[in-house]
Each structure stands twice: as C-alpha cells, then as structure tokens.
CSV table of C-alpha atoms in Angstrom, one decimal:
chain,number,residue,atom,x,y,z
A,1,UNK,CA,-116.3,66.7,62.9
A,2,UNK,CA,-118.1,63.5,61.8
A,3,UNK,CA,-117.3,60.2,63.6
A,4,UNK,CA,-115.8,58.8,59.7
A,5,UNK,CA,-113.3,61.5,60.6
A,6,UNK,CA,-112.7,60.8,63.8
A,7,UNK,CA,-112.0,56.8,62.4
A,8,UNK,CA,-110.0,57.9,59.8
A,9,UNK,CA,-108.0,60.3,62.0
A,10,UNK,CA,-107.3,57.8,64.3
A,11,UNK,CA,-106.5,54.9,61.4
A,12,UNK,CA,-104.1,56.7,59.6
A,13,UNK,CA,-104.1,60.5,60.4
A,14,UNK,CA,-100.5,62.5,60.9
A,15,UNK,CA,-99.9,64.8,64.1
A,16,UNK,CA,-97.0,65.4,66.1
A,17,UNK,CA,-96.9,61.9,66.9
A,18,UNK,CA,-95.8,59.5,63.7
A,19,UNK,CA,-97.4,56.3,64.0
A,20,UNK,CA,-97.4,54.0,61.5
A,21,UNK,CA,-101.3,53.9,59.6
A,22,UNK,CA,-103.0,51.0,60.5
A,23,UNK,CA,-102.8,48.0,57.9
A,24,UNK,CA,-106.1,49.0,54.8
A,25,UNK,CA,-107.6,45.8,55.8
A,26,UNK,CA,-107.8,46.4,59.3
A,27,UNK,CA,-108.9,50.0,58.8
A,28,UNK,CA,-111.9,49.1,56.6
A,29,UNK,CA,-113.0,46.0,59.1
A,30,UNK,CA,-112.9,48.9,62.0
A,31,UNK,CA,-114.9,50.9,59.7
A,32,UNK,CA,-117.3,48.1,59.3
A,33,UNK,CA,-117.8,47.5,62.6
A,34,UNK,CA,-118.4,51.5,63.6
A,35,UNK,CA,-115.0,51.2,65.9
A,36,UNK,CA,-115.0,53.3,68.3
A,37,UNK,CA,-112.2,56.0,67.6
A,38,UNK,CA,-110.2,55.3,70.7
A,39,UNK,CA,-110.4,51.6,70.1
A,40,UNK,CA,-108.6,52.9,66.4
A,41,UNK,CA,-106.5,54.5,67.9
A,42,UNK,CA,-104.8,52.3,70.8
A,43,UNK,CA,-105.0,49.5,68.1
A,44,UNK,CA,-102.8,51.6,65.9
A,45,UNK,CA,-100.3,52.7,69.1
A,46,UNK,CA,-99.5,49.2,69.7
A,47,UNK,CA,-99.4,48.0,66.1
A,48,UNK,CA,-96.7,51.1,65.5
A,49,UNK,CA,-95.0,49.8,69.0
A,50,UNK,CA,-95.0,46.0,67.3
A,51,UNK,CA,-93.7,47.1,64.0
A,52,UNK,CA,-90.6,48.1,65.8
A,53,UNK,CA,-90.3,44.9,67.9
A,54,UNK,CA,-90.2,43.2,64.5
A,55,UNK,CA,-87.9,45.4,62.6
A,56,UNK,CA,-85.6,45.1,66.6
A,57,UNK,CA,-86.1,40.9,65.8
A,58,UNK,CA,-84.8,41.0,62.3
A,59,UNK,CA,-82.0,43.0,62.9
A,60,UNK,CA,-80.8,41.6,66.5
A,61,UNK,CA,-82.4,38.0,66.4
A,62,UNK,CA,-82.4,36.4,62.6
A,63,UNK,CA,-81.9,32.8,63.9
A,64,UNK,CA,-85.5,32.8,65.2
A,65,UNK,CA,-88.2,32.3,62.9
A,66,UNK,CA,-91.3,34.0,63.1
A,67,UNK,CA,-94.3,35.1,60.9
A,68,UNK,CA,-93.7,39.1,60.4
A,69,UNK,CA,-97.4,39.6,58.7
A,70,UNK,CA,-99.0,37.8,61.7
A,71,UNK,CA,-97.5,39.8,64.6
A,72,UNK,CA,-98.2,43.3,62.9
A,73,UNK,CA,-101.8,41.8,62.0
A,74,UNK,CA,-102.3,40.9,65.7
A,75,UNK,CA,-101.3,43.5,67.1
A,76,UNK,CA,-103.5,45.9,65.0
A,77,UNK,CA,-106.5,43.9,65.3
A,78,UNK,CA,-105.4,42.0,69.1
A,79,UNK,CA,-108.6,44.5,71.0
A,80,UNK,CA,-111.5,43.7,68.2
A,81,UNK,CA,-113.6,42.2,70.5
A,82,UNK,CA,-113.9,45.9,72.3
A,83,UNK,CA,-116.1,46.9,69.5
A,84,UNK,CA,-118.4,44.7,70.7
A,85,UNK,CA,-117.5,45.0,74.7
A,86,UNK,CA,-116.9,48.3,74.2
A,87,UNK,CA,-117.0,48.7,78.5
A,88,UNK,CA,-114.0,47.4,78.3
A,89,UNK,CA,-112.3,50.1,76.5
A,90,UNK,CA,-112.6,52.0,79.9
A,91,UNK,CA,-112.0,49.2,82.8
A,92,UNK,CA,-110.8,45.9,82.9
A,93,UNK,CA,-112.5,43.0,81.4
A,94,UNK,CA,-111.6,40.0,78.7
A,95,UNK,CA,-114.6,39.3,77.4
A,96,UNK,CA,-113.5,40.8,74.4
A,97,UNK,CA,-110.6,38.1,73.8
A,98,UNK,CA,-112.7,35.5,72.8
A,99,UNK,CA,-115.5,37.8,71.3
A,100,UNK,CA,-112.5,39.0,69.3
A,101,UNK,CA,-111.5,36.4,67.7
A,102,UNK,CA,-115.2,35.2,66.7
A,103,UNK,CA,-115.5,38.2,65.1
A,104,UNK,CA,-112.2,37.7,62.8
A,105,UNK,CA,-113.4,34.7,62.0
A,106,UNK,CA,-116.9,35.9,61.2
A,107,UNK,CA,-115.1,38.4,58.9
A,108,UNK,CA,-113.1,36.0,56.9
A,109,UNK,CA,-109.5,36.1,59.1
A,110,UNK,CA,-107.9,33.3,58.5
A,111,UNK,CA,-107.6,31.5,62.5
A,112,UNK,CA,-104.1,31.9,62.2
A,113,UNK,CA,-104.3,35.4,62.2
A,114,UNK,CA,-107.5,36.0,64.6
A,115,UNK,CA,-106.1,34.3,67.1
A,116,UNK,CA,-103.9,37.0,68.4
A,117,UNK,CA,-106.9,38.6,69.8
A,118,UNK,CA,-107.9,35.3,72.3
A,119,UNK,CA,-103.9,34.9,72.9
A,120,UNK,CA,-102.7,38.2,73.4
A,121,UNK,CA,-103.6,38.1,77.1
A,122,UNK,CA,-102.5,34.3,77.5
A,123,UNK,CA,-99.1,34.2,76.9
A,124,UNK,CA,-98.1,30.9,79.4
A,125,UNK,CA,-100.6,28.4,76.5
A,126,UNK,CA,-98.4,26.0,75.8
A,127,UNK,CA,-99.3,26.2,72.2
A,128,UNK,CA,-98.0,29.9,72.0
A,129,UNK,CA,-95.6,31.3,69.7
A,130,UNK,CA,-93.0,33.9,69.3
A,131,UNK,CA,-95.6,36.5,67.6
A,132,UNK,CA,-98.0,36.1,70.2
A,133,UNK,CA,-95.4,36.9,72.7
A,134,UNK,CA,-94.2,39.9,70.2
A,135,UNK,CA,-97.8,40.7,70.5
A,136,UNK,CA,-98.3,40.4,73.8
A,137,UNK,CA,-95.1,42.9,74.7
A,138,UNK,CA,-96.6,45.1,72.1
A,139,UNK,CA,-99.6,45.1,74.1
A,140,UNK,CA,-97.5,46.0,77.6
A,141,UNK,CA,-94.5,48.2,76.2
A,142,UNK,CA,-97.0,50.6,74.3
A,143,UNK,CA,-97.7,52.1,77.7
A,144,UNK,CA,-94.5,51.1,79.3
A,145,UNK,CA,-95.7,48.4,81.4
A,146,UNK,CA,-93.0,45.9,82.2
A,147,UNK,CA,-94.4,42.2,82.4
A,148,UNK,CA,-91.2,40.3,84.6
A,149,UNK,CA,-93.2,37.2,83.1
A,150,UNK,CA,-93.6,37.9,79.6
A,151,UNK,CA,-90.3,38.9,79.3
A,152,UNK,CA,-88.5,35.8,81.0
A,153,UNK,CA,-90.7,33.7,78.6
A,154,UNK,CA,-89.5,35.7,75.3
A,155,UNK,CA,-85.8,35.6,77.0
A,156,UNK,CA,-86.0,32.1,76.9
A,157,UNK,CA,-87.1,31.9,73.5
A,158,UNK,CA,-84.5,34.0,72.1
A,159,UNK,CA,-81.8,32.2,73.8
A,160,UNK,CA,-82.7,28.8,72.8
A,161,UNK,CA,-82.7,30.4,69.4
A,162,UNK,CA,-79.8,32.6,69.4
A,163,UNK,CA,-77.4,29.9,71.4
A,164,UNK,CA,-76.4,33.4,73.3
A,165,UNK,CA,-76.8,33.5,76.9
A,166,UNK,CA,-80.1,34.6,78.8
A,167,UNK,CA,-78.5,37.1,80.2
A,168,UNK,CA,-77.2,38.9,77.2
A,169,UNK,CA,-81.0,38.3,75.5
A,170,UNK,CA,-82.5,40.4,78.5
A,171,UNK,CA,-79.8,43.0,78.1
A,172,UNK,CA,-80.7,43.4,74.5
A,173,UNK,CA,-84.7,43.2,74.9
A,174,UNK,CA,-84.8,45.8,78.0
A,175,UNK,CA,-83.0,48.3,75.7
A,176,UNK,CA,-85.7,48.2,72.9
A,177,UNK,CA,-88.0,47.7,75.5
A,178,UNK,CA,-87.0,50.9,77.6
A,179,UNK,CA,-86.8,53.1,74.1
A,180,UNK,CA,-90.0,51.8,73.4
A,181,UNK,CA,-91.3,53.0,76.8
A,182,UNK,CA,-89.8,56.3,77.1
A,183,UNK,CA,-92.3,57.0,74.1
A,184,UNK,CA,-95.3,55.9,76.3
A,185,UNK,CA,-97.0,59.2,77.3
A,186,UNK,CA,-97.2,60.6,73.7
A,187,UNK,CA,-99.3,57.0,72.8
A,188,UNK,CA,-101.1,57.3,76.0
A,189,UNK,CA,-102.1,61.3,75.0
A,190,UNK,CA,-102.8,60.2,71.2
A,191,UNK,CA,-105.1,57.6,72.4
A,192,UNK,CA,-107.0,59.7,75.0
A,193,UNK,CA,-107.4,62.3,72.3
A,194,UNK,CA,-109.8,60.3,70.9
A,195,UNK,CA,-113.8,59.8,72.1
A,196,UNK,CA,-114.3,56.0,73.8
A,197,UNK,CA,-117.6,56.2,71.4
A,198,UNK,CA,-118.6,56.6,68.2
C-alpha cells in the first residue's frame, strides 16, 4: 500500500469507525506537506469529535455566538506543526504550536483560522474565544481526557451566555462530554492503525 493511500485512508477512508472526512482543503494541505498518516488521522478524530461539540452548541446553547467554520477548521488543522516536529507525534512537546501556525500562514490561512494551532494548548489567553475552547475540549474529549480547567472556563462562558446557572451548564457539558468519551478507544485504535511516518 502506497503512503497516498495510507493519506487518503486516514483523510476520508470508511471502516467500522464513521468519522466525519476531513474538510478538502485540509486534506490537500496534509497532502502537500507529506503528513504523516497518523498525524491525518488524529487530526480527523478530533475534527469528527469537534463537529459534534458544535452541532451539541447549536442545539443546547444558541444564545452564544461562535464562528462554526473556525472551530471545525481548527480542530482539523490544530496539530500542523507535527508535520514538521513530527517527534512529537510520539511524546510530548509544543514546538509544533507555534510551528503550526507559521505554517498556515505560510500556506495562505487566513490568522483567524491558523491560530487554533498556537491556541489550542493555551486556553487561560486572555484573548481566547469560545472556538478555541470548543477546540481545545476537542483536543481532550477525543481520548476522554477530562480537563477540570478547561471545562470550568467553558462553564463560565456558557453561563454568562445562557443567563442559566453554572451548575446546570456543567450538567449539560459532562453529558456530551461523557458520550463523547465513551467513544474514545475506537479513536485511539483508528489512530494507532495508522504508521507515525510517511
């Protein structure tokens, strides 16, 4: 199987698991940039995993305001920078986050949108927003990883918004958050089914 397989397989390939295709743009700009496959393929987990954060939003939060076509971008685009610090697709490191975003910009992103991958890490920036922090809980749910943090933070958000109290917020977000999480392991195995290189 040739590595263009591999890529495509792990852009928009079907299996037992149905995640959403990664966004055309983002799959040719992966392409471009000889992506690792396993890169492709956690980008796409936690692009699926912000898709349904957004569609959650729409449905349960309306009175907050958020840019829909940003947060999906981010999120399948928030590890770039691994295809250039690609150690860091196998242990921890961020020199990818602001390697990342150069990149985008390089490419033509507009900075609106490539900032997701400097931010996605950095959610207590004052200047953040609610799709960084949809991006940023895409980034921890996708493997059920609970952030006590990040959540407060979005919590507060969605109650200042909402007028409802914090309490009720949390209720609702730790019941997407925990079906989102229950689906963890099949991510996890899609993503290790895939080489780290290309």
């Amino acid at each position: 199987m040739t590595t263009d397989t591999v890529l495509s397989r792990a852009v928009r390939g079907t299996g037992d698991l149905p995640l959403l295709p990664l966004p055309d743009r983002v799959a040719e700009l992966l392409a471009l940039l000889c992506s690792p496959p396993r890169l492709a393929a956690h980008l796409r987990a936690v692009h699926d995993v912000a898709y349904q954060l957004v569609v959650w939003m729409e449905e349960h939060c309306s009175a907050v305001t958020f840019d829909r076509e940003a947060v999906l971008f981010g999120a399948a685009t928030h590890d770039i920078g691994k295809t250039v610090h690609a150690a860091e697709l196998s242990r921890p490191g961020s020199a990818h986050e602001e390697a990342g975003q150069a990149l985008l910009l390089e490419h033509g992103v507009s900075p609106e949108f490539a900032r997701f991958a400097a931010t996605h890490a950095s959610w207590t920036r004052p200047d953040v927003g609610p799709e960084d922090l949809l991006v940023s809980l895409a980034d921890k749910i996708w493997k059920n990883k609970r952030v006590p943090e990040l959540e407060d933070l979005f919590v507060a958000r969605l109650s200042e918004a909402t007028g409802r109290p914090a309490w009720e917020e949390f209720l609702a977000l730790d019941e997407i958050l925990s079906r989102l999480g229950d689906e963890a392991d099949e991510r996890l195995a899609f993503q290790a089914s895939f080489p780290i290189h290309s």
